[in-house]
PDB file of C-alpha atoms in Angstrom:
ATOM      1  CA  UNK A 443     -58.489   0.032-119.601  1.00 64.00           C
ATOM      2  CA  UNK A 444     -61.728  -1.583-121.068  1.00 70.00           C
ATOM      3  CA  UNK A 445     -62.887  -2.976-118.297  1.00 67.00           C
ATOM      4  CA  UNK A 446     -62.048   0.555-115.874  1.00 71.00           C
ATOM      5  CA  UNK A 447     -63.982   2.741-118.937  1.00 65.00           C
ATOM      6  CA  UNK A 448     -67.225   0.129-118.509  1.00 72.00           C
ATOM      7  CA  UNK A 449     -67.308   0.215-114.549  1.00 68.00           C
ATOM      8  CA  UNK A 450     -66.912   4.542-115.024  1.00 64.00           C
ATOM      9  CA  UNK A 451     -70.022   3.819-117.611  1.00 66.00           C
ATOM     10  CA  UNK A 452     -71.640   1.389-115.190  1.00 70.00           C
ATOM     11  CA  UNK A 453     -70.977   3.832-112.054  1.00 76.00           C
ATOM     12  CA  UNK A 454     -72.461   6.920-113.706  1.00 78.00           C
ATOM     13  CA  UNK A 455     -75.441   4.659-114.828  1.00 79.00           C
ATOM     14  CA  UNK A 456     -75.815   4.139-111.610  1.00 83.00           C
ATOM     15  CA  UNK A 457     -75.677   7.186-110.523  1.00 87.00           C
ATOM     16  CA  UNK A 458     -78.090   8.497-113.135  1.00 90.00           C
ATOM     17  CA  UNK A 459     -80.856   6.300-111.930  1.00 91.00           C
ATOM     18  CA  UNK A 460     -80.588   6.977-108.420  1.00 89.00           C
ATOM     19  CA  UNK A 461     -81.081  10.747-109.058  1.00 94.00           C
ATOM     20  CA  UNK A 462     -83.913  10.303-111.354  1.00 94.00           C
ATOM     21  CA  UNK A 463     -85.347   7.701-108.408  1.00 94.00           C
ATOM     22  CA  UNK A 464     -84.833  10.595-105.515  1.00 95.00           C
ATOM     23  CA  UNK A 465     -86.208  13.133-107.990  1.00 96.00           C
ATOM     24  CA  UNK A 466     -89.461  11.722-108.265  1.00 96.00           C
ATOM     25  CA  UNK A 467     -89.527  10.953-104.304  1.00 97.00           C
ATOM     26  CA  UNK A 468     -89.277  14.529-103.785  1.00 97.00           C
ATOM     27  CA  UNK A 469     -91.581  15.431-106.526  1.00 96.00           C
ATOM     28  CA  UNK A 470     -94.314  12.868-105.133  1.00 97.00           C
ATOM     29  CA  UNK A 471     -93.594  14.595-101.416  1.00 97.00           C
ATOM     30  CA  UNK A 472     -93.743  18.402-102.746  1.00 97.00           C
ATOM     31  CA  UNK A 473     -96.960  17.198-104.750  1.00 97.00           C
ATOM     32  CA  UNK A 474     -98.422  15.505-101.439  1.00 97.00           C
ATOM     33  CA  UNK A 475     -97.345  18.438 -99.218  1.00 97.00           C
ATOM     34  CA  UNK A 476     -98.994  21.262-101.633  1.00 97.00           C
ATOM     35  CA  UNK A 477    -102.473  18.702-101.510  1.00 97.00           C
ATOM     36  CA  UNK A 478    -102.333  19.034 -97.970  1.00 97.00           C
ATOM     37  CA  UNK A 479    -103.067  22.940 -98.035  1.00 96.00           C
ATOM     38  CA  UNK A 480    -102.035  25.884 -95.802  1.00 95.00           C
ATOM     39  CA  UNK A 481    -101.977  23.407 -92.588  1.00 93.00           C
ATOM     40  CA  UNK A 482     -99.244  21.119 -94.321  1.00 95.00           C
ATOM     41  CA  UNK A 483     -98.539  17.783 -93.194  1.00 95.00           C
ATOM     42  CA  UNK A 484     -96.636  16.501 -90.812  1.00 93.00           C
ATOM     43  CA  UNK A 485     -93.249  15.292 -91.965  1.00 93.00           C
ATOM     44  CA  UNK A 486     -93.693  11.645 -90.533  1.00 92.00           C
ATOM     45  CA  UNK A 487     -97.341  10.975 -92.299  1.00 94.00           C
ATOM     46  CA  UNK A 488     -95.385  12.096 -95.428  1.00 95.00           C
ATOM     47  CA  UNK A 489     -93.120   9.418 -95.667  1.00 95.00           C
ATOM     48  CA  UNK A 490     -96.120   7.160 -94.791  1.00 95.00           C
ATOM     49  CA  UNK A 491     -97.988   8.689 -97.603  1.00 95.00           C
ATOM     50  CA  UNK A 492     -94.844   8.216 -99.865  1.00 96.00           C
ATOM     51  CA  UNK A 493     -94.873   4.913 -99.222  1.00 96.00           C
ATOM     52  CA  UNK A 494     -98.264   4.336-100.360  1.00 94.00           C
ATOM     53  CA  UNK A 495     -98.004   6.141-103.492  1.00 93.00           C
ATOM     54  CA  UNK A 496     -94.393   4.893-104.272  1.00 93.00           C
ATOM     55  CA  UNK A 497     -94.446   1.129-103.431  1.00 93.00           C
ATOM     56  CA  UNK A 498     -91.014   1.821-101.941  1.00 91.00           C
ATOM     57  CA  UNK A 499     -89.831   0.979 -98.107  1.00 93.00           C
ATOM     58  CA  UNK A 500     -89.016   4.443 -97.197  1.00 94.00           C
ATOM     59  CA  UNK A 501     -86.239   3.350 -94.253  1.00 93.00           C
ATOM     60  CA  UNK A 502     -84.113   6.076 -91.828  1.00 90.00           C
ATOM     61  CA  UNK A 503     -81.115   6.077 -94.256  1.00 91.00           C
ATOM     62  CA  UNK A 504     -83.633   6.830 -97.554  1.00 93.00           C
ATOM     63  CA  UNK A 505     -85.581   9.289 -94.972  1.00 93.00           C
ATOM     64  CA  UNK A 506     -82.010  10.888 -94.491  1.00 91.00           C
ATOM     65  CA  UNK A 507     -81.306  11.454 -97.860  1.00 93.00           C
ATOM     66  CA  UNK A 508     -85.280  12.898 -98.813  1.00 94.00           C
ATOM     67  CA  UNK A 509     -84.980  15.613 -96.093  1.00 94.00           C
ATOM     68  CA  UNK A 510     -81.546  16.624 -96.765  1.00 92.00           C
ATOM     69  CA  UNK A 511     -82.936  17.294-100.395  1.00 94.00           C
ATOM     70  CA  UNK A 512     -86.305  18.549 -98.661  1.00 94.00           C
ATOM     71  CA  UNK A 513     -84.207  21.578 -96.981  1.00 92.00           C
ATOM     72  CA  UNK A 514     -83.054  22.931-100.071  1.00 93.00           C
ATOM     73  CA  UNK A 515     -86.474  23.458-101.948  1.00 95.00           C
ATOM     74  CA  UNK A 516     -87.166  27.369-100.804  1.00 94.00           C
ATOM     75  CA  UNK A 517     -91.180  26.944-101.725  1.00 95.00           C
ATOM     76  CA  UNK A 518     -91.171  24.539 -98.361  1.00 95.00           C
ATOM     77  CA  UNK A 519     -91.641  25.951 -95.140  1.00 93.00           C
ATOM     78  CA  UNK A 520     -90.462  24.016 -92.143  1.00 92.00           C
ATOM     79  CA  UNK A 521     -92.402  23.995 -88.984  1.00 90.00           C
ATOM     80  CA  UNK A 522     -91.865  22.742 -85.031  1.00 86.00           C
ATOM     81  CA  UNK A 523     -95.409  22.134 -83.396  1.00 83.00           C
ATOM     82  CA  UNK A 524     -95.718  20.268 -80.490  1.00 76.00           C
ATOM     83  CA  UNK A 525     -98.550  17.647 -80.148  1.00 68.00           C
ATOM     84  CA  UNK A 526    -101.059  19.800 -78.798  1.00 65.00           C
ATOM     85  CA  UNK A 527     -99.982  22.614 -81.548  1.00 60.00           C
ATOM     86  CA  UNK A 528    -100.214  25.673 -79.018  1.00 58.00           C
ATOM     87  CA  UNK A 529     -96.457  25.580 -79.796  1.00 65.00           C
ATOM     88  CA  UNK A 530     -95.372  27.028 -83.017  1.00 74.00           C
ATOM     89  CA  UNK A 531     -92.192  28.049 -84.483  1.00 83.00           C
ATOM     90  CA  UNK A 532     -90.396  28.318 -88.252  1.00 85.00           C
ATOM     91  CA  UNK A 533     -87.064  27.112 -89.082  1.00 83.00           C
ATOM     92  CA  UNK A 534     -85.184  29.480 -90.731  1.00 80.00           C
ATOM     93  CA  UNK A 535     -82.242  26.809 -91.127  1.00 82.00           C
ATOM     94  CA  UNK A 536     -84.015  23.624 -91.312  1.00 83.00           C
ATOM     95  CA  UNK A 537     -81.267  20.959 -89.374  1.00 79.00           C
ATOM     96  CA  UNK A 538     -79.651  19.001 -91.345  1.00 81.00           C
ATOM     97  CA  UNK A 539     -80.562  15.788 -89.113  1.00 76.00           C
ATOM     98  CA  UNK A 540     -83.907  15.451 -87.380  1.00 73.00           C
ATOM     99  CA  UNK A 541     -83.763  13.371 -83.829  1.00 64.00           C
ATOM    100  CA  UNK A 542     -86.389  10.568 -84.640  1.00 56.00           C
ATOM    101  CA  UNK A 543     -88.088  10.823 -81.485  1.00 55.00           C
ATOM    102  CA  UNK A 544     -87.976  14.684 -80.854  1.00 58.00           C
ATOM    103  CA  UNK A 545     -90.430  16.448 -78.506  1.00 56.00           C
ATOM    104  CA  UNK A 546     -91.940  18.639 -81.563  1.00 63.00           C
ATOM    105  CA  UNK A 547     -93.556  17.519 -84.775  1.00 84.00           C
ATOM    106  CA  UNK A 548     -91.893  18.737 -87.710  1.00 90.00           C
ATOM    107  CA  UNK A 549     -94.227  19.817 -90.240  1.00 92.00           C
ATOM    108  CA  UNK A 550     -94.227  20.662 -93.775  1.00 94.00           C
ATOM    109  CA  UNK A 551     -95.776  23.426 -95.109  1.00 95.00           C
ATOM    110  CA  UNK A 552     -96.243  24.234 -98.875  1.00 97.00           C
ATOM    111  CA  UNK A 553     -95.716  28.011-100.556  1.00 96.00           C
ATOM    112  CA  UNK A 554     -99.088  29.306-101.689  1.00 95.00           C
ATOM    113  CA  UNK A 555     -97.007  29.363-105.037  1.00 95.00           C
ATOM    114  CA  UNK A 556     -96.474  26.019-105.168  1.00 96.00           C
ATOM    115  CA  UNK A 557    -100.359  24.903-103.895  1.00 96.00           C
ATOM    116  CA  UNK A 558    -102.094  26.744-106.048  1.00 95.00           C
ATOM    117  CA  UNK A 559     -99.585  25.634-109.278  1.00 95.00           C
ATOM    118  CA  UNK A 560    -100.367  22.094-107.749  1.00 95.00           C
ATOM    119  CA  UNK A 561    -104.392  22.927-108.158  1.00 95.00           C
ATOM    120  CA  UNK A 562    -103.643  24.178-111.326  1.00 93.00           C
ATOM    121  CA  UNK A 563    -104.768  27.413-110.497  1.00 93.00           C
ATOM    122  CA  UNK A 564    -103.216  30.605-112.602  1.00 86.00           C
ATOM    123  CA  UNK A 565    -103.036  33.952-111.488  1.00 77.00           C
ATOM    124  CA  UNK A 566    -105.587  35.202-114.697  1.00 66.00           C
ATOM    125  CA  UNK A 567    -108.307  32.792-112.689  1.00 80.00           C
ATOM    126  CA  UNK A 568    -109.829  35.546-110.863  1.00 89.00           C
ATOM    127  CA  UNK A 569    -111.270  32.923-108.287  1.00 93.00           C
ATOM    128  CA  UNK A 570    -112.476  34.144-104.933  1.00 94.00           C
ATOM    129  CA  UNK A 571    -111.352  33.058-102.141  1.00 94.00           C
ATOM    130  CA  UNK A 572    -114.345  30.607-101.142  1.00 95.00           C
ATOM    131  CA  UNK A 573    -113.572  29.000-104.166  1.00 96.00           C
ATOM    132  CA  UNK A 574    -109.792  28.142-103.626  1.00 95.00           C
ATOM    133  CA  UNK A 575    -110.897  26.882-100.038  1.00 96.00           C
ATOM    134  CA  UNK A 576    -113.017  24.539-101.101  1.00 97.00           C
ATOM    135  CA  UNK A 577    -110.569  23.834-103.939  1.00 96.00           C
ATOM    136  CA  UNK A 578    -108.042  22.710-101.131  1.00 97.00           C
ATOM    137  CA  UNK A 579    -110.581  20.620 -99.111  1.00 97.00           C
ATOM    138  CA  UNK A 580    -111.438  18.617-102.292  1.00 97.00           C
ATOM    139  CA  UNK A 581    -107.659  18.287-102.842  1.00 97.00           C
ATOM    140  CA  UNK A 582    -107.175  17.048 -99.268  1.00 96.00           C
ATOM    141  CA  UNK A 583    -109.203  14.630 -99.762  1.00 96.00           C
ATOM    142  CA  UNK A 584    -107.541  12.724-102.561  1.00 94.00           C
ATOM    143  CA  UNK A 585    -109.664  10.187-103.824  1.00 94.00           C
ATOM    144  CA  UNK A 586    -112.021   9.540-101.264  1.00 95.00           C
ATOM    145  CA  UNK A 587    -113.624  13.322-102.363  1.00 95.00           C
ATOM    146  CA  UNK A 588    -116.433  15.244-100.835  1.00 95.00           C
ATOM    147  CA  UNK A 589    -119.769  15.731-101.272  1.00 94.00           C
ATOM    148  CA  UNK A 590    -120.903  19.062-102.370  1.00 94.00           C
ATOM    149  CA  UNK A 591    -124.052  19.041 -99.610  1.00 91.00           C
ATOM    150  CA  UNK A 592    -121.300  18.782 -96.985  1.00 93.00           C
ATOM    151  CA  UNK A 593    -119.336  21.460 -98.371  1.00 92.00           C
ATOM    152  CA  UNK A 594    -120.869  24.627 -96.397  1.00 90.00           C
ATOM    153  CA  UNK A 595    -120.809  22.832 -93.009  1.00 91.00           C
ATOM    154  CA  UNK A 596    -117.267  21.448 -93.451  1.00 92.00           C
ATOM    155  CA  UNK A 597    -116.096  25.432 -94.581  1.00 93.00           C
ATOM    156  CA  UNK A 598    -118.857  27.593 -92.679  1.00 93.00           C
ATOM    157  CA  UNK A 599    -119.831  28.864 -95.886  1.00 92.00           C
ATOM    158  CA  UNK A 600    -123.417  29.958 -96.448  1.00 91.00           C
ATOM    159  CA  UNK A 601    -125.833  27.459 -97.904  1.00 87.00           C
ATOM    160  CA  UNK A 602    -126.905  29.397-100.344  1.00 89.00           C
ATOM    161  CA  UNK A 603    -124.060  30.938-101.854  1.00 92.00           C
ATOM    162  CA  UNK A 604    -121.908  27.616-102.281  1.00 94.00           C
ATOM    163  CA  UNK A 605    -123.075  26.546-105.373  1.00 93.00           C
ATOM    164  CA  UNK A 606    -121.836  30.487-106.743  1.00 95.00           C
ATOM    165  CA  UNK A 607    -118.201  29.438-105.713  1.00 96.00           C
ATOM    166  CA  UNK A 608    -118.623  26.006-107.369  1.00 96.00           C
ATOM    167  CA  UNK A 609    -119.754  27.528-110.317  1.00 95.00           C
ATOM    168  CA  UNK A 610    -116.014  29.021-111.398  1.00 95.00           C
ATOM    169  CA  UNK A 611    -114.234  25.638-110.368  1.00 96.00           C
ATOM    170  CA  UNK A 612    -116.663  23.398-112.401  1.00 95.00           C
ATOM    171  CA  UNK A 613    -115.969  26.226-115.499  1.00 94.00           C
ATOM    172  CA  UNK A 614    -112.326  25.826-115.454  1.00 94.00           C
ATOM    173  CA  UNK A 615    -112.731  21.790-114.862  1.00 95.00           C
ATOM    174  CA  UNK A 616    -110.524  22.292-111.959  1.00 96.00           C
ATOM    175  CA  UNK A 617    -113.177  20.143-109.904  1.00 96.00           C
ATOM    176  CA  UNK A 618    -114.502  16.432-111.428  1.00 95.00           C
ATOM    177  CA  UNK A 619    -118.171  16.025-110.000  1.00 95.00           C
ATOM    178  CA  UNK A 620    -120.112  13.068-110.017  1.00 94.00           C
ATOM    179  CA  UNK A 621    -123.789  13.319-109.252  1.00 94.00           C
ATOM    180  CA  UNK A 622    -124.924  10.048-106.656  1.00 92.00           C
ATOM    181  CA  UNK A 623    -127.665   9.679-104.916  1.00 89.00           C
ATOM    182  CA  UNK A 624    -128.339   9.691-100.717  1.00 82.00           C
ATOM    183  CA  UNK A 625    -130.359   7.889 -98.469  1.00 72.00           C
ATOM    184  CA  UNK A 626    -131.551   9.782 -94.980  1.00 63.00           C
ATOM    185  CA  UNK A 627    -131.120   6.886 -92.118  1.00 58.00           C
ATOM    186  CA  UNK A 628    -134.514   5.870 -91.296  1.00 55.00           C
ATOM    187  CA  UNK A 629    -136.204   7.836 -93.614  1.00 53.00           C
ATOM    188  CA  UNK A 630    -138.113   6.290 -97.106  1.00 56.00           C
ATOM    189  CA  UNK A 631    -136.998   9.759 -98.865  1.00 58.00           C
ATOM    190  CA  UNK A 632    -133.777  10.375-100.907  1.00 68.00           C
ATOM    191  CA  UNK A 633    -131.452  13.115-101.787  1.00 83.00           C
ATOM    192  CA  UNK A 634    -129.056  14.081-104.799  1.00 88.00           C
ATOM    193  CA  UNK A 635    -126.044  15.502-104.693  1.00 92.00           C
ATOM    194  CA  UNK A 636    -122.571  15.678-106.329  1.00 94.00           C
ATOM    195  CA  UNK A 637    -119.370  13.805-105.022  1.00 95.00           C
ATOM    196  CA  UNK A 638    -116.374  16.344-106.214  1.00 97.00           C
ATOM    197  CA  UNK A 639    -112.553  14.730-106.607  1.00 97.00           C
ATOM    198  CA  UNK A 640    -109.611  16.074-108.430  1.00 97.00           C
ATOM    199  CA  UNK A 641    -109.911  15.834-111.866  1.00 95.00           C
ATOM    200  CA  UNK A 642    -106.404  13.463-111.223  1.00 93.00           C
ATOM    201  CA  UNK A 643    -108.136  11.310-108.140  1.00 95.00           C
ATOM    202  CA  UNK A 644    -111.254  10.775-110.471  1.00 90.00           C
ATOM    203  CA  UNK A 645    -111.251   6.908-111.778  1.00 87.00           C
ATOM    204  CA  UNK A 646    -110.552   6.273-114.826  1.00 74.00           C
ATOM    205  CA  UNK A 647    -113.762   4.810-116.541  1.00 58.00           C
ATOM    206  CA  UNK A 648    -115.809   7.646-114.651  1.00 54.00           C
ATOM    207  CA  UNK A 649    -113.267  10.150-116.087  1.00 50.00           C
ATOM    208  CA  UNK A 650    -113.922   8.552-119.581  1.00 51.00           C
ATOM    209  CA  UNK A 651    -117.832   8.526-119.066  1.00 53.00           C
ATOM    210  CA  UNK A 652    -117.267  12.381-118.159  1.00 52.00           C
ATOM    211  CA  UNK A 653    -115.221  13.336-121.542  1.00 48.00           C
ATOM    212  CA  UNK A 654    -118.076  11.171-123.614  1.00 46.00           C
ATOM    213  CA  UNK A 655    -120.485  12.986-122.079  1.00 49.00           C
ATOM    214  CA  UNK A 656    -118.547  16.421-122.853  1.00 49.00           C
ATOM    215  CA  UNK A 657    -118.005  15.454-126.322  1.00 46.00           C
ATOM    216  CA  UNK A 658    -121.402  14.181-126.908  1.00 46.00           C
ATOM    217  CA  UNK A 659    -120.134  10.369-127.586  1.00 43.00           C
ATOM    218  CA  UNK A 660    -121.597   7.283-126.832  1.00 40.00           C
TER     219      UNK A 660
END
């Protein structure tokens, strides 16, 4: 009876762990697919990107198990593109097996809920709409980031009024930036300008620079 009661104990340990292990796994995938924006990501470059940020060898049996979980959270919208996207189309019952080598893409696509929770952004923020877009392309780009002078090329917003939607974002420290300096090919002149991350994609000792510099330390 003693050693039945410790393999029940053992079992549900077991157990325990592995749900707290897929539990994160779909956190870190809802997390990746919000970053991604209102395009999503396609479901395949997820798993890559889960990889990455998990360490873990994310094989067709684990894959299985992530999108079975994957059709039951509501903020997720499923997609079927095919490779030159002119073909669209929503699942309103995601399968519950995906053939691994369909003709369409299946893509992931976050609630607007859900992305702007993952920016941090409340409803009380009052920030207009420029501002959340270049919110997302900043998030996009993880930790690589993007500079600020590129910003109203990459979004066709007007030069002049950029640094007006910045303004809000830097505010509510929803945006890190860090000022660097660029060099014009074959030209003896240089420019300044900011490189803006996530406040989460920002390194660490530059992150604890920032909050000296806020606090007046150092």
């Amino acid at each position: 009876n003693n050693q039945n009661g410790r393999k029940v104990v053992k079992s549900r340990h077991l157990s325990l762990i592995y749900e707290n292990i897929m539990n994160d796994l779909v956190a870190t995938m809802l997390e990746e697919c919000s970053l991604e924006g209102p395009g999503g990501i396609l479901l395949s470059d997820l798993y890559r990107l889960l990889e990455v940020k998990s360490g873990a060898q994310i094989d067709s049996r684990l894959q299985d198990a992530l999108w079975k979980r994957l059709r039951q959270v509501k903020e997720i919208r499923f997609q079927q593109r095919t490779d030159d996207d002119q073909s669209l189309s929503t699942f309103d019952d995601p399968p519950e097996k995906l053939a691994p080598n369909g003709p369409a893409q299946i893509w992931l696509v976050a609630s607007k809920g859900m992305r702007m929770m993952t920016l941090n952004i409340h409803k009380q923020s009052g920030l207009p709409e420029p501002s959340v877009r270049i919110l997302e392309a900043v998030a996009r780009s993880r930790h690589h980031g993007i500079l600020q002078s590129a910003v109203s090329k990459d979004l066709g917003l007007d030069a002049k009024t950029v640094f007006h939607y910045l303004k809000p974002l830097k505010a509510l420290r929803l945006l890190h930036f860090v000022p660097i300096s660029l060099q014009a090919s074959g030209l003896q002149r240089s420019g300044r300008t900011n490189l803006m991350r996530l406040p989460r994609f920002q390194p660490r000792a530059a992150a604890s620079d920032a909050a000296h510099d806020e606090h007046g330390e150092g």
